[in-house]
Amino acid sequence: MKTILIAEDNPSSRELLREILTAEGYRVLEAADGEQAIAQLRASRPDLAVLDVQMPKVDGIKVVRAVREDPKLADLLVLAFTAFAMHGDRERILAAGFDGYLTKPLDVRALSSEIAAVLAGRMKREIS
Ligand code: MN
């Protein structure tokens, strides 16, 4: 079973993500801010993290930078979860170290397929 950390300060968004991903068969860990996210990542080393970009204490951009600088977490798959969809935002998010992103409001079908694709891509990289 694959484990996914959801870091999102909005309780209803977090609950929605948890319900969808649990129904898809993933084990789900949760964090309500960036500080909790970093602690959870270090303690549990999930297969994938979905990080809200705008979070209290430590924002998602800073969390992904901390992940990339930590030798034990550097290769973790990390998706941004964000309402930013202006021109240039995609580049800015990917440049920060995210592997991809999900846009708000959440597209449930896109979520399932994006996560499956990201996890499948990782497996291919591990095999080759
Ligand atoms: Mn937020």
Coordinates of C-alpha atoms and ligand atoms in Angstrom, one line a residue:
M1 CA 0.0 0.0 0.0
K2 CA 1.4 3.4 -1.0
T3 CA 1.4 6.2 1.7
I4 CA 0.5 9.8 0.8
L5 CA 1.0 12.8 3.0
I6 CA -1.6 15.6 2.6
A7 CA -0.5 19.0 3.9
E8 CA -3.4 21.5 3.7
D9 CA -4.5 24.0 6.3
N10 CA -8.1 24.1 5.1
P11 CA -9.9 21.3 7.0
S12 CA -12.6 20.7 4.4
S13 CA -10.1 20.5 1.5
R14 CA -7.9 18.2 3.6
E15 CA -10.9 16.0 4.4
L16 CA -11.9 15.8 0.7
L17 CA -8.4 14.8 -0.3
R18 CA -8.3 12.2 2.5
E19 CA -11.7 10.7 1.5
I20 CA -10.7 10.4 -2.2
L21 CA -7.3 9.0 -1.6
T22 CA -8.4 6.6 1.1
A23 CA -11.2 5.3 -1.3
E24 CA -8.5 4.9 -4.0
G25 CA -6.6 2.5 -1.6
Y26 CA -3.9 4.8 -0.3
R27 CA -2.8 5.1 3.3
V28 CA -3.1 8.8 4.1
L29 CA -1.2 10.9 6.6
E30 CA -2.2 14.5 7.3
A31 CA -0.6 17.8 8.3
A32 CA -2.4 21.1 8.9
D33 CA 0.6 23.4 8.3
G34 CA 4.1 23.3 6.8
E35 CA 5.9 22.7 10.1
Q36 CA 3.8 19.6 10.7
A37 CA 4.4 18.5 7.1
I38 CA 8.2 18.6 7.5
A39 CA 7.9 16.7 10.8
Q40 CA 5.6 14.0 9.3
L41 CA 7.8 13.7 6.2
R42 CA 10.9 13.1 8.3
A43 CA 9.2 10.7 10.6
S44 CA 7.2 8.7 8.1
R45 CA 8.9 9.0 4.7
P46 CA 5.7 8.5 2.6
D47 CA 5.7 7.6 -1.1
L48 CA 4.2 11.0 -2.2
A49 CA 3.4 14.3 -0.6
V50 CA 0.7 16.7 -1.7
L51 CA 1.4 20.2 -0.4
D52 CA -0.9 23.1 -0.3
V53 CA 1.2 26.1 -1.4
Q54 CA -0.4 28.7 1.0
M55 CA -0.1 27.3 4.6
P56 CA 0.6 28.8 8.0
K57 CA 4.0 28.7 9.6
V58 CA 5.9 27.3 6.6
D59 CA 4.4 27.6 3.2
G60 CA 4.5 24.8 0.6
I61 CA 7.4 26.4 -1.4
K62 CA 9.6 26.4 1.7
V63 CA 8.5 22.8 2.6
V64 CA 9.5 21.5 -0.9
R65 CA 12.8 23.4 -0.6
A66 CA 13.5 21.7 2.8
V67 CA 12.7 18.3 1.2
R68 CA 15.1 18.8 -1.6
E69 CA 17.9 19.9 0.8
D70 CA 17.4 16.9 3.0
P71 CA 19.4 13.9 1.8
K72 CA 16.9 11.5 3.3
L73 CA 14.0 13.1 1.5
A74 CA 15.5 14.7 -1.6
D75 CA 14.0 12.2 -4.0
L76 CA 10.5 12.3 -2.5
L77 CA 7.7 12.8 -5.0
V78 CA 6.0 16.1 -4.2
L79 CA 2.9 17.7 -5.8
A80 CA 1.8 21.2 -5.2
F81 CA -1.9 21.8 -4.5
T82 CA -2.7 25.4 -5.4
A83 CA -5.1 27.9 -6.7
F84 CA -2.3 29.7 -8.5
A85 CA -2.9 29.2 -12.2
M86 CA -1.7 32.5 -13.6
H87 CA 0.8 32.5 -16.5
G88 CA 4.2 31.7 -15.1
D89 CA 3.0 30.0 -12.0
R90 CA 3.6 26.5 -13.3
E91 CA 7.2 27.4 -14.0
R92 CA 7.6 29.0 -10.6
I93 CA 6.2 26.0 -8.8
L94 CA 8.2 23.4 -10.8
A95 CA 11.4 25.6 -10.3
A96 CA 10.8 25.4 -6.5
G97 CA 11.2 21.6 -6.7
F98 CA 7.7 20.2 -7.1
D99 CA 7.3 17.3 -9.4
G100 CA 3.9 18.5 -10.6
Y101 CA 0.8 20.2 -9.3
L102 CA -2.9 19.9 -8.8
T103 CA -5.1 23.0 -9.2
K104 CA -7.9 24.2 -6.9
P105 CA -10.8 23.8 -7.0
L106 CA -10.0 20.1 -7.0
D107 CA -10.8 18.1 -10.1
V108 CA -11.5 14.6 -8.6
R109 CA -10.8 12.7 -11.8
A110 CA -7.6 14.7 -12.4
L111 CA -6.4 14.0 -8.9
S112 CA -6.7 10.2 -9.2
S113 CA -5.1 10.0 -12.6
E114 CA -2.3 12.5 -11.7
I115 CA -1.4 10.6 -8.6
A116 CA -1.5 7.2 -10.3
A117 CA 0.7 8.6 -13.1
V118 CA 3.2 10.2 -10.7
L119 CA 3.6 7.0 -8.7
A120 CA 3.8 4.9 -11.9
G121 CA 6.5 7.3 -13.3
R122 CA 8.5 6.8 -10.2
M123 CA 8.3 3.0 -10.5
K124 CA 9.5 3.2 -14.1
R125 CA 12.5 5.3 -13.0
E126 CA 13.3 2.8 -10.3
I127 CA 13.2 -0.1 -12.7
S128 CA 15.3 1.5 -15.4
Ligands
MN1 MN -3.9 27.0 2.4

